[in-house]
Coordinates of C-alpha atoms (C1' of nucleotides) in Angstrom, one line a residue:
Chain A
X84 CA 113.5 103.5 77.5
X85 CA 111.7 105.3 74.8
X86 CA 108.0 105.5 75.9
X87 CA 104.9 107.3 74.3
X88 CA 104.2 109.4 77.2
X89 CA 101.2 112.0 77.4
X90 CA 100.4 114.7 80.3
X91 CA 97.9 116.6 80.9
X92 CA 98.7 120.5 79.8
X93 CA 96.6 122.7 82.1
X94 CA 98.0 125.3 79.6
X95 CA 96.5 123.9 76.5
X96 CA 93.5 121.7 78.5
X97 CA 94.7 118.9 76.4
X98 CA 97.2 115.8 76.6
X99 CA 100.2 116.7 75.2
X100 CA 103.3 114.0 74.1
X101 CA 105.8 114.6 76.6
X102 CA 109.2 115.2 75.2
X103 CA 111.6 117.4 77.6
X104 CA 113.3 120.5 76.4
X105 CA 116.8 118.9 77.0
X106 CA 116.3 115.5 77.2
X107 CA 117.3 113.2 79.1
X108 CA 117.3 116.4 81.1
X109 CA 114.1 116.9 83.1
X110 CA 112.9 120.0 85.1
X111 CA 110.6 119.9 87.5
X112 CA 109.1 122.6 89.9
X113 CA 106.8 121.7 92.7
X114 CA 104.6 124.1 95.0
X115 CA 105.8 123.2 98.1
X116 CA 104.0 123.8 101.8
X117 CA 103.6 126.7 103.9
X118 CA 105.4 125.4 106.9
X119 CA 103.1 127.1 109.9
X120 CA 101.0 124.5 110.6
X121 CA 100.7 120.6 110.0
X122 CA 100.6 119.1 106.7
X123 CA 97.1 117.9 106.3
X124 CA 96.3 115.0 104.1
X125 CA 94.5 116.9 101.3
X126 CA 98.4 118.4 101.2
X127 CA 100.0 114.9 101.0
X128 CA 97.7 113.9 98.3
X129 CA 99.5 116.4 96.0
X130 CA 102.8 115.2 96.7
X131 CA 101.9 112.0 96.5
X132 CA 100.7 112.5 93.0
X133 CA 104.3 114.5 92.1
X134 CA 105.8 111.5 93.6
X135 CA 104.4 109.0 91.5
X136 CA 105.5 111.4 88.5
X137 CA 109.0 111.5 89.6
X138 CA 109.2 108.1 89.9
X139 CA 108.1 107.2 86.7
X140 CA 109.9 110.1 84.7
X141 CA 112.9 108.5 86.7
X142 CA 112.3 104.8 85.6
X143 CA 111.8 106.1 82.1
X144 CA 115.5 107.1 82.3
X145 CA 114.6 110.5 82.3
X146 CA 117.2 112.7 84.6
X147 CA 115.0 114.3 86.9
X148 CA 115.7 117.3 89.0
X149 CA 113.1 118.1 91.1
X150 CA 112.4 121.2 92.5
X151 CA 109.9 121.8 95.7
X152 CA 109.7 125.1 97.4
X153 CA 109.4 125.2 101.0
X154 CA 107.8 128.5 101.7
X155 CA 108.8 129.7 105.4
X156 CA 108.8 133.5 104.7
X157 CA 104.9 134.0 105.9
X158 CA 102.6 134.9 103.5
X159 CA 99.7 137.8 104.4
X160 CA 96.7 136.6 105.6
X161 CA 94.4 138.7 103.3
X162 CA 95.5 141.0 100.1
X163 CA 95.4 143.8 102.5
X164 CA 98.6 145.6 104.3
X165 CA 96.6 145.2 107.4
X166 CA 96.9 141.7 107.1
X167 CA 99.6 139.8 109.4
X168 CA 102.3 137.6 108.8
X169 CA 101.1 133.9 109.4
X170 CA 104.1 132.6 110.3
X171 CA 104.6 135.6 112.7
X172 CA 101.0 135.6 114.0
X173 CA 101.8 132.4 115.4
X174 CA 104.9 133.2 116.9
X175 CA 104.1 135.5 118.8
X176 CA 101.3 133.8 120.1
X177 CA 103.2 130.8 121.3
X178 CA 106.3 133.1 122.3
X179 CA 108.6 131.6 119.9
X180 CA 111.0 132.7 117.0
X181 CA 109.6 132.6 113.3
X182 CA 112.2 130.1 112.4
X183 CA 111.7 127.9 115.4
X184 CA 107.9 127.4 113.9
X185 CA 109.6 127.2 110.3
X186 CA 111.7 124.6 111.7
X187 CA 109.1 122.4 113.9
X188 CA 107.0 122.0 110.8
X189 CA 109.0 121.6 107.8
X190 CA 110.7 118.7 110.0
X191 CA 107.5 117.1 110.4
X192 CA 106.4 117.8 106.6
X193 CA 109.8 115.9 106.0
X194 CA 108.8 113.2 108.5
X195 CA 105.2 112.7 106.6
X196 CA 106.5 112.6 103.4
X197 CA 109.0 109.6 104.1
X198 CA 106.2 107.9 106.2
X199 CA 104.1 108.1 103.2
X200 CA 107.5 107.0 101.2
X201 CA 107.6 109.9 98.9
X202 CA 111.1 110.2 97.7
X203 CA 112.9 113.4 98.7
X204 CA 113.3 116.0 95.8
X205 CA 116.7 116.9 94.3
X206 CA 116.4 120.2 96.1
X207 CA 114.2 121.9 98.4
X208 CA 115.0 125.5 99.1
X209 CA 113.3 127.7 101.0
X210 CA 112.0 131.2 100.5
X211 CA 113.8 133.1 103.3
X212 CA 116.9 131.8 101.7
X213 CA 116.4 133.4 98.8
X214 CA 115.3 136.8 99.3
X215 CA 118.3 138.4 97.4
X216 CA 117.0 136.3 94.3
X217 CA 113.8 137.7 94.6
X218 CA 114.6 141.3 95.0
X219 CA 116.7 141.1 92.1
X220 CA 113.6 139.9 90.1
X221 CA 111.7 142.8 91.6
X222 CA 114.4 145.0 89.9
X223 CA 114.4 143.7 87.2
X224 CA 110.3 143.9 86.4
X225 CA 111.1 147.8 87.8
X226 CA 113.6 148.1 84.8
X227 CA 111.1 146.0 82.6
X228 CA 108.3 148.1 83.3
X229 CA 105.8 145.9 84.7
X230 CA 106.2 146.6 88.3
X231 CA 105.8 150.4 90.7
X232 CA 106.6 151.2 93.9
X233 CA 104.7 152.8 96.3
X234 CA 106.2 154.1 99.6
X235 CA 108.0 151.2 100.5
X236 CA 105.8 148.2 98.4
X237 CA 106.5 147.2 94.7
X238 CA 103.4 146.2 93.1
X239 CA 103.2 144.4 89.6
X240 CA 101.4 146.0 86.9
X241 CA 98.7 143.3 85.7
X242 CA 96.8 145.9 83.0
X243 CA 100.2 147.2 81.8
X244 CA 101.6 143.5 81.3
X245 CA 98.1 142.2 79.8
X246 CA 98.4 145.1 76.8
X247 CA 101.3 143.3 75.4
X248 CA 100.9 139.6 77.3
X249 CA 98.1 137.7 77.6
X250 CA 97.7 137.6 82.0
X251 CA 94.6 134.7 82.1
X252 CA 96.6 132.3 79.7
X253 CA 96.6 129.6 82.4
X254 CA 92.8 129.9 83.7
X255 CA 91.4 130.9 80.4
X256 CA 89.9 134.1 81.4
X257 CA 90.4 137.4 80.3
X258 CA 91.4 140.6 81.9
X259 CA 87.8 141.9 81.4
X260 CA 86.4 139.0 83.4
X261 CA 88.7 139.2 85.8
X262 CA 88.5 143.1 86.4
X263 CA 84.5 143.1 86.8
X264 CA 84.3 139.6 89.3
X265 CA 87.4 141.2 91.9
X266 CA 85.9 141.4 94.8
X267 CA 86.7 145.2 96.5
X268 CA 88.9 144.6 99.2
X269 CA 90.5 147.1 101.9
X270 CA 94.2 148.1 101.7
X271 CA 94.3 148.3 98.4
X272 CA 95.0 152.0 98.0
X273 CA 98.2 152.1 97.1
X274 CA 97.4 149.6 94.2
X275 CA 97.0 151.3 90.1
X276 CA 94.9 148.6 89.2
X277 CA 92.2 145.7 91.0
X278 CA 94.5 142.9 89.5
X279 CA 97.8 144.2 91.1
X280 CA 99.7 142.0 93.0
X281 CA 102.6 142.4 95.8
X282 CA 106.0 142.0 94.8
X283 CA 107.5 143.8 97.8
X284 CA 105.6 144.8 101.2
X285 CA 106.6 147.4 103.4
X286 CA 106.9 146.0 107.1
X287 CA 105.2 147.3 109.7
X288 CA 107.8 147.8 112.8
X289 CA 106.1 144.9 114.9
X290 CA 106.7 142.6 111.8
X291 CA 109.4 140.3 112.5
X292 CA 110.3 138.6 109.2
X293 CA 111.8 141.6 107.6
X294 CA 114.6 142.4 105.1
X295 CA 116.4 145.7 103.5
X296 CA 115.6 146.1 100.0
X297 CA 116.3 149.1 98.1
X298 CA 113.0 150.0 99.0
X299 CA 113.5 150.1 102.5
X300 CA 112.7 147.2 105.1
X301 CA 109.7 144.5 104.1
X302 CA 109.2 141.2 102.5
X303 CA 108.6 139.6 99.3
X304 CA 105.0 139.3 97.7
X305 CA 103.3 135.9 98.1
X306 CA 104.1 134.9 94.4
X307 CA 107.7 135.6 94.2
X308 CA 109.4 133.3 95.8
X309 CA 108.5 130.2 93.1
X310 CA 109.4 132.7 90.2
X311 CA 113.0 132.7 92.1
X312 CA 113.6 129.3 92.8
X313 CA 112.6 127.8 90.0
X314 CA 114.3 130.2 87.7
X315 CA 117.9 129.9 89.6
X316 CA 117.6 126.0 89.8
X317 CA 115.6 124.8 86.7
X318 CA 116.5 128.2 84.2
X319 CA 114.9 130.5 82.6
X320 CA 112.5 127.5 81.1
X321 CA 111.9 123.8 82.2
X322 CA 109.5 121.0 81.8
X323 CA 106.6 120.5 84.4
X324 CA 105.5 122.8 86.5
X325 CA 102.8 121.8 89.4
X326 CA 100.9 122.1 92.3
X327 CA 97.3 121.6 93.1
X328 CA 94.8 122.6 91.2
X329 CA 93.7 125.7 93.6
X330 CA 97.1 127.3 92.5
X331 CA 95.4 128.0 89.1
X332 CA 93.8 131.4 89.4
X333 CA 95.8 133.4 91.4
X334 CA 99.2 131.6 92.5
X335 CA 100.3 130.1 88.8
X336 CA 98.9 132.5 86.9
X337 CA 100.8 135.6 88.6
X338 CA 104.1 133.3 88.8
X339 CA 103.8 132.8 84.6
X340 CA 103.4 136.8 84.5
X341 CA 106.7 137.8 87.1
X342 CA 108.6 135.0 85.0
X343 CA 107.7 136.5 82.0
X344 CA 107.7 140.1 82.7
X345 CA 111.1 139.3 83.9
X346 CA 112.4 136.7 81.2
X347 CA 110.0 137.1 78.6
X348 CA 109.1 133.6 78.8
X349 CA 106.6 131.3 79.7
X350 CA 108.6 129.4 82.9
X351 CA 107.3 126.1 82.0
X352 CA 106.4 123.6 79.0
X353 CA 103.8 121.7 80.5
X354 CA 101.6 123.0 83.6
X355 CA 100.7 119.8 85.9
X356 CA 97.8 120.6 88.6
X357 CA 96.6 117.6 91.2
X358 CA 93.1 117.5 92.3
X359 CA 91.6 118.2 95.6
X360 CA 91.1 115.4 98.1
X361 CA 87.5 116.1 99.4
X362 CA 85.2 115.0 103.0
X363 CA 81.7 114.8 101.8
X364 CA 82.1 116.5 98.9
X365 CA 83.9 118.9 100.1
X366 CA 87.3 120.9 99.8
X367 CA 89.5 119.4 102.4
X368 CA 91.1 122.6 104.0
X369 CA 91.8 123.8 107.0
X370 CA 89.7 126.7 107.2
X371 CA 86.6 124.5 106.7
X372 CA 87.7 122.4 109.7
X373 CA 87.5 119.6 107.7
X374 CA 90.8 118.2 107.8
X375 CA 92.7 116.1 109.7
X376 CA 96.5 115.2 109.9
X377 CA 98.6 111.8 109.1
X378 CA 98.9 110.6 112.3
X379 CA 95.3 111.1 113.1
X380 CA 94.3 109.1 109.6
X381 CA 97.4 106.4 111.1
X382 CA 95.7 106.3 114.6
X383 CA 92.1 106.5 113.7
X384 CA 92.0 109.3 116.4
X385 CA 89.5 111.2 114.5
X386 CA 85.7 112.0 114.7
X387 CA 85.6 111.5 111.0
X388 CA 87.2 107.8 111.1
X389 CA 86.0 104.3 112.2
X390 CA 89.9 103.1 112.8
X391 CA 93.0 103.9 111.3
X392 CA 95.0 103.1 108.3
X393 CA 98.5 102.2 107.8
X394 CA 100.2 104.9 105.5
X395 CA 101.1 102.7 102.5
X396 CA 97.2 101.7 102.1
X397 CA 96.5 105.7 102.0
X398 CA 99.3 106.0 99.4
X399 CA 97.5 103.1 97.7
X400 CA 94.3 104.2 98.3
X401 CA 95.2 108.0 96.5
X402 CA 96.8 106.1 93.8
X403 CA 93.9 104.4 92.8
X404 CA 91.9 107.2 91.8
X405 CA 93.5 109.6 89.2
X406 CA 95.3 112.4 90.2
X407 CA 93.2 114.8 88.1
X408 CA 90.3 113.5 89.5
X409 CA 88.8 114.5 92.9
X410 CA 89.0 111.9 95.2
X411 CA 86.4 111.5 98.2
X412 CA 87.6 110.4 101.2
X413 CA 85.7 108.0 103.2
X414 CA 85.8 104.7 105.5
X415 CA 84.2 103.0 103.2
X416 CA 85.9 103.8 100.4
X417 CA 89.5 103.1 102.9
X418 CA 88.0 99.9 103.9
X419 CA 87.7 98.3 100.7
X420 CA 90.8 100.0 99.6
X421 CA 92.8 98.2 102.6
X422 CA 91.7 95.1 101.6
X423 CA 92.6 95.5 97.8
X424 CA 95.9 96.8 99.2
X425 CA 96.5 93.6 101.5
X426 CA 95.3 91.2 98.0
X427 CA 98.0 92.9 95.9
X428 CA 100.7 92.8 98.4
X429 CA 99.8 89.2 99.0
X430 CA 100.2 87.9 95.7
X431 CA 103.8 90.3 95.7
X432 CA 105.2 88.1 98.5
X433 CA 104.4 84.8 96.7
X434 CA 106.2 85.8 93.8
X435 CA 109.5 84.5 95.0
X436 CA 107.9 80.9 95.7
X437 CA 106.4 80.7 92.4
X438 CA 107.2 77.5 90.5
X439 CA 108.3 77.5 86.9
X440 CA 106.9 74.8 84.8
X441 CA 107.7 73.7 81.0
X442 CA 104.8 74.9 79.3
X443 CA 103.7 78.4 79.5
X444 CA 99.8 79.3 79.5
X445 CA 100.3 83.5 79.9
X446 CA 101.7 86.7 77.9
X447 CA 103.2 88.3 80.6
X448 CA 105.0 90.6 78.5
X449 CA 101.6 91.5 77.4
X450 CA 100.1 92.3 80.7
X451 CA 103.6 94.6 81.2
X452 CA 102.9 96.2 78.1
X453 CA 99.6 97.2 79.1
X454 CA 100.6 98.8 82.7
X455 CA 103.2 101.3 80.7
X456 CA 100.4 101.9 78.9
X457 CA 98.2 103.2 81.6
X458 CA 101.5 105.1 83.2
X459 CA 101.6 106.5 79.6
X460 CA 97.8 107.6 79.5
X461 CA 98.7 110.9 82.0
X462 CA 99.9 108.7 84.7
X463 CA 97.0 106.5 84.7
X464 CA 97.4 104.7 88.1
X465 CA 94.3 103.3 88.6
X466 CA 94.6 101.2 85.7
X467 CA 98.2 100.5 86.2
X468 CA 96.4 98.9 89.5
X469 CA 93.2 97.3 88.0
X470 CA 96.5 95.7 85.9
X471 CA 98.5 94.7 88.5
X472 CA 95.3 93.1 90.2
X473 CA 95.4 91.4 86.7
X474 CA 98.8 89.8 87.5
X475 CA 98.3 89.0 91.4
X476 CA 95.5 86.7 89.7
X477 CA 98.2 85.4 88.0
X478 CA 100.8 85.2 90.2
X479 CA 98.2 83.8 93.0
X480 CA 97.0 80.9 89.8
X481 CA 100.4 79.4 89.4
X482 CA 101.2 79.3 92.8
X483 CA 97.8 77.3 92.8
X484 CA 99.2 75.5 90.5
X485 CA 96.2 76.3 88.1
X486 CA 98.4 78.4 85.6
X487 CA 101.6 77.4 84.5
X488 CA 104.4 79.9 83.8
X489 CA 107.8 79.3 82.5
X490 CA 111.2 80.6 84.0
X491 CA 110.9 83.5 81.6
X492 CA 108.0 84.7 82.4
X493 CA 108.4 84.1 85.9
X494 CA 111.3 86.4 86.2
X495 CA 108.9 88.4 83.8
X496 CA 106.5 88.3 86.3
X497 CA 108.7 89.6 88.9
X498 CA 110.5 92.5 87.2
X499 CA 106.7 93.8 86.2
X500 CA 105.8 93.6 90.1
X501 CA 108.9 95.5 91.2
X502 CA 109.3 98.0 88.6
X503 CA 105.6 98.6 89.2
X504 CA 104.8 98.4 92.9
X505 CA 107.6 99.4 94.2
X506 CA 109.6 101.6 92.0
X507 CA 106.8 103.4 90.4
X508 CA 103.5 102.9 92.9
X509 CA 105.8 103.2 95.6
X510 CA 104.6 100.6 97.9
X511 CA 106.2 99.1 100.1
X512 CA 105.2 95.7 102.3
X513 CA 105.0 97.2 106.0
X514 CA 105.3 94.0 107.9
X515 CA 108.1 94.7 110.0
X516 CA 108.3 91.2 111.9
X517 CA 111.7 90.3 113.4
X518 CA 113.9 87.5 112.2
X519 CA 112.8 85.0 114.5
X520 CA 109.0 85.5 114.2
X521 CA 108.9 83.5 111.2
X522 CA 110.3 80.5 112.7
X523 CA 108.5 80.5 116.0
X524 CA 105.3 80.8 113.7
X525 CA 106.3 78.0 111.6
X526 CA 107.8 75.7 114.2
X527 CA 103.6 76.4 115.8
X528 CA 102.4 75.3 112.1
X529 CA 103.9 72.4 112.6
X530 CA 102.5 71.2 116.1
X531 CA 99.5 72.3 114.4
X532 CA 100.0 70.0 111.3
X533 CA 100.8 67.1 113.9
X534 CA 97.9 67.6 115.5
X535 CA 95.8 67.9 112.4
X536 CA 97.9 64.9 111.1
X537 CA 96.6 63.0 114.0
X538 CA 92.8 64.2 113.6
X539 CA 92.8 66.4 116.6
X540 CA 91.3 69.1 115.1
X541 CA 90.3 70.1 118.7
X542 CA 93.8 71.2 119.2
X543 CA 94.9 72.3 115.1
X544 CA 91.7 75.1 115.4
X545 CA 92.6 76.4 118.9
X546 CA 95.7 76.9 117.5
X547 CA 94.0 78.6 113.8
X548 CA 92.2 80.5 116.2
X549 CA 94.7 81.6 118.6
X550 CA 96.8 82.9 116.0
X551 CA 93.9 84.4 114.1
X552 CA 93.5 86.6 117.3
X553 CA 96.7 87.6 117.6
X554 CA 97.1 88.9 114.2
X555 CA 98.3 85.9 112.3
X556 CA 95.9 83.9 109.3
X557 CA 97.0 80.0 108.6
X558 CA 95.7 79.2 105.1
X559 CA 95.8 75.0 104.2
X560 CA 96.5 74.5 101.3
X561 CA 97.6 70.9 99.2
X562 CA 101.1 72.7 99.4
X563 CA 100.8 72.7 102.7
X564 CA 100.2 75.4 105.5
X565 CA 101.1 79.2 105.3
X566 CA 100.4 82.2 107.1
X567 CA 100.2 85.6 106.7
X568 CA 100.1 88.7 108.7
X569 CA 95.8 89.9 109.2
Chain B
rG225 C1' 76.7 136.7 90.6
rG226 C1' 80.9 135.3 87.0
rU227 C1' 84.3 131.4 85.2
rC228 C1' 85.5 126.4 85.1
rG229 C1' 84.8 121.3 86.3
rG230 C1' 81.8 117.1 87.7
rA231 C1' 77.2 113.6 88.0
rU232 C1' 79.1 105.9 86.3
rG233 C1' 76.1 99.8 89.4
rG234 C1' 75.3 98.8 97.1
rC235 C1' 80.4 101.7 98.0
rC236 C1' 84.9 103.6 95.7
rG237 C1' 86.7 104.4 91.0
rA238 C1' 88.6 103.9 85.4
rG239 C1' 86.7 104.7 80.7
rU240 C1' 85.5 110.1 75.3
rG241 C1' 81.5 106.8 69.6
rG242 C1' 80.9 100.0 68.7
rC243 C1' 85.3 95.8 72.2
rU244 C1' 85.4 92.7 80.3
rA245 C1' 88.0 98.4 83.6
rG246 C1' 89.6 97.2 88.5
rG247 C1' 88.9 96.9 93.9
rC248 C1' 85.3 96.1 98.0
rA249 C1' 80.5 94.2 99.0
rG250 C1' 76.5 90.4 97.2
rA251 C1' 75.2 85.3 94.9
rG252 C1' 76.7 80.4 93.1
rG253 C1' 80.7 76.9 92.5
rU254 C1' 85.8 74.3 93.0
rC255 C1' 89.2 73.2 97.0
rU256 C1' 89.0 71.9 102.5
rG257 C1' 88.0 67.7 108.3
rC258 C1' 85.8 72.6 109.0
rA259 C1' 87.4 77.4 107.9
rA260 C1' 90.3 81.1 105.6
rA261 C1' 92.7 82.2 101.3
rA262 C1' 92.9 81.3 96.3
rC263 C1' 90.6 80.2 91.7
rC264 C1' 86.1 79.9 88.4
rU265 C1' 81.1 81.8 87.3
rU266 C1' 77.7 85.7 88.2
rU267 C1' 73.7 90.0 89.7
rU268 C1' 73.2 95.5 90.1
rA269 C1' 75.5 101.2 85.8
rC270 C1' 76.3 105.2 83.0
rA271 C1' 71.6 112.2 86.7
rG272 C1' 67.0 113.7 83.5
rC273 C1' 65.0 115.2 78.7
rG274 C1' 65.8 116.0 73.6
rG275 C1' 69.3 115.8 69.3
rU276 C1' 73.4 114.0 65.9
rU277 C1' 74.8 108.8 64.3
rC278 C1' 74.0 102.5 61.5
rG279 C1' 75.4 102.7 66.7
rA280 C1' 76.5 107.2 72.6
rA281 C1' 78.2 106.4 79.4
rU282 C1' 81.3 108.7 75.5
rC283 C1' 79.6 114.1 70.8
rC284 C1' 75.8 118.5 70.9
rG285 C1' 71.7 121.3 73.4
rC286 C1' 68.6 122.1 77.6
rU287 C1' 67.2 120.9 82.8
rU288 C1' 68.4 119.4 87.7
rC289 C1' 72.0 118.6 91.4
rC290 C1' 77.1 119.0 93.3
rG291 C1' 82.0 121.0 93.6
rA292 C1' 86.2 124.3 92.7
rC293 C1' 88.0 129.2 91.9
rC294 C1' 86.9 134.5 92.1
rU295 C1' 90.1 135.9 99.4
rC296 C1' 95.6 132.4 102.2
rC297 C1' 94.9 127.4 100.8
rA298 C1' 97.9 121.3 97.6

RNA sequence: GGUCGGAUGGCCGAGUGGCUAGGCAGAGGUCUGCAAAACCUUUUACAGCGGUUCGAAUCCGCUUCCGACCUCCA
């Protein structure tokens, strides 16, 4: 399906048409996590947001591969060589191998991302499996020019690369700006220049993830890894490359300079960066104590929350605000979301009821039109949802029988709904009732109805009420009686 | 301090020159035994000051406030 899409080019600061450099081939590299600690929800929100681009890409017809890192090597804690492994910080505080800490939270990142029904990317490879790919990337910026070594470390050359490349291309800034707002840091005496960055560190003899290299035993630079991955899976040049917007300055920027010191080119067309989900206005991040994990957000187990909230209406909530835009979290906010959520998946589940009639009173195809439209606009998925409110209204009129529809754009109706919801939003309804539960409820409906039948409305609202309780909401209609989960 | 971004109605959140965003909340109505749901109608906006324009939430300038990055961070 040929579609006029437009993303947002952090490169250029400006929507750009989308058209892939090998259609319908599509690359697309990811940041992934750092796997020492839990995935926090300011985290999810960024895969969330790649989600919903992979899934549209996808249903455009587009052949997405999808790259996402999984960075398990352990990055230093400051820019200094004083600074400690995280990943082996941790482990040797809790007495446990590197890996078995790599392992316990890069299963649970999996776990939160299918919980919050992101689909898996094509491939997810991981930094410590790839350490021969980076050195030889290190070797080949040492034949290039742009890196040194120093006693063990391999630094790259920022200054030396800006004379003939232009470093701040992706944050705008140039080297002069950069050079006089570095803040002086320890360890850096081994560096030529402020700007420098790690390629290779020399391990200390206490660290414990460690490789050879032909500089001697030590591990790859914080920036590396990406350059790698992305370069053996997606080539020397690919489509979309993102991460959140914190990557910008340091992360991105240094990955665009190791791909191009080492390739000469710019590793990818169009730049993508995601928003920060904030508390209060602020950051969510774990230094600031300010963040809190999936299950507390499911539970409600959380200073911060009133209850919890199922993870599709988080998904949904996240989709509704753009995903260059910061998004505030708050129970307000979730509150009203949850309820918006529970109206749109409401009017989803009556679509299959809906009855077609001769005449037809609405341009369905229209309304469709429109929600590729906002998908179009950047990935617009707030208005694709202000649109799909538009057709629950619909959907929700003709099964009052106040709108008639006919069998075409019923089935219309439908294939918007699904492509929409649940291939591109990916929502999904979360009831999860067994196979008898609907006919014990509606065998109760009926004793109900005889009793209502019989003007006992004693008994038919004791009933109302005692399912209301329990979790269960009757609705009369002229149709007759339904009910739905609360 | 430097760079960048933001400020929209009670809450959240779209929208970049004229055309209803949407959700939640509030008000009125239809329906109903009563509710609920649904549907219809409806109130409350574009931080402040100036400028450009026939016309600005939208462009420009200044002011105030907030945030991000500059140090690992999605």
């Amino acid at each position: 399906m040929k579609q006029n899409l437009f993303v947002y080019n952090t490169l250029t600061r400006k929507k750009e048409q989308f058209e892939p450099l090998n259609a319908p081939h599509v690359g697309m590299y990811v940041c992934g996590p750092t796997v020492y600690s839990d995935v926090h929800l300011g985290n999810c929100r960024t895969y969330i947001s790649f989600d919903l681009i992979f899934r549209y890409l996808t249903h455009l017809g587009y052949k997405v591969r999808y790259v996402r890192n999984v960075t398990d090597a352990g990055h230093l804690e400051g820019d200094t060589d004083e600074g400690e492994d995280k990943i082996s910080k941790k482990a040797k505080l809790a007495r446990l191998e590197p890996m078995e800490i790599v392992q316990k939270y890069t299963v649970g990142f999996r776990e939160v991302m299918k919980i919050f029904n992101n689909l898996p990317p094509s491939i997810e490879p991981t930094a410590t499996g790839h350490i021969i790919e980076q050195i030889e990337l290190v070797k080949v910026m040492l034949d290039n020019g742009f890196a040194y070594e120093v006693d063990g470390s391999v630094y790259f050359d920022v200054e030396k690369y800006n004379a003939t490349h232009d470093y701040g291309m992706l944050n705008g800034r140039n080297l002069e700006e950069l050079l006089n707002n570095t803040r002086t840091l320890g360890g850096q005496q081994e560096k030529h220049g402020k700007l420098d960055f790690a390629l290779w560190i020399k391990a200390k003899p206490e660290h414990l993830m460690k490789w050879p290299s032909p500089w001697g035993v030590g591990f790859p630079g914080w920036h590396l890894e990406c350059s790698a991955m992305s370069h053996k899976y997606l080539g020397d040049q690919f489509d979309i490359h993102g991460g959140g917007l914190d990557l910008v300055p340091t992360h991105h920027t240094n990955e665009i300079a190791q791909n191009v010191a080492c390739c000469g080119k710019n590793p990818a067309k169009y730049w993508v960066h995601t928003n920060m989900l904030t508390v209060n206005g602020q950051k969510m991040s774990k230094s600031l104590g300010n963040s809190f994990l999936p299950d507390e957000l499911f539970t409600g187990n959380n200073h911060i929350l009133n209850k919890g909230y199922s993870p599709m209406m988080v998904r949904f909530f996240m989709l509704q605000a753009h995903y260059r835009s910061t998004l505030d979290f708050g129970n307000e906010a979730m509150e009203a979301s949850e309820k918006g959520f529970k109206r749109l998946m409401t009017a989803f589940g009556l679509l299959g009821g809906l009855k077609a009639s001769g005449a037809n009173e609405y341009d369905v195809a229209a309304l469709k039109q429109k929600c590729y439209e906002a998908m179009n606009d950047d990935f617009n998925s707030p208005v694709l949802i202000a649109e799909l409110f538009e057709a629950s209204r619909v959907i929700n009129s003709v099964h009052a029988g106040k709108l008639k529809l006919d069998v075409e754009n019923i089935e219309l109706l439908k294939e918007l709904m699904n492509t929409f919801v649940i291939d591109v939003l990916g929502l999904k309804d979360e009831h999860t009732e067994n196979e008898e539960l609907p006919k014990v409820l509606d065998f109760i409906v009926k004793l109900r109805n005889e009793a209502k039948g019989n003007k006992d409305y004693a008994t038919s609202d004791r009933i109302r009420d005692g399912l209301q309780k329990i979790g269960f909401q009757l609705k009369d209609s002229k149709e007759g009686t339904t009910w739905s989960k609360v």
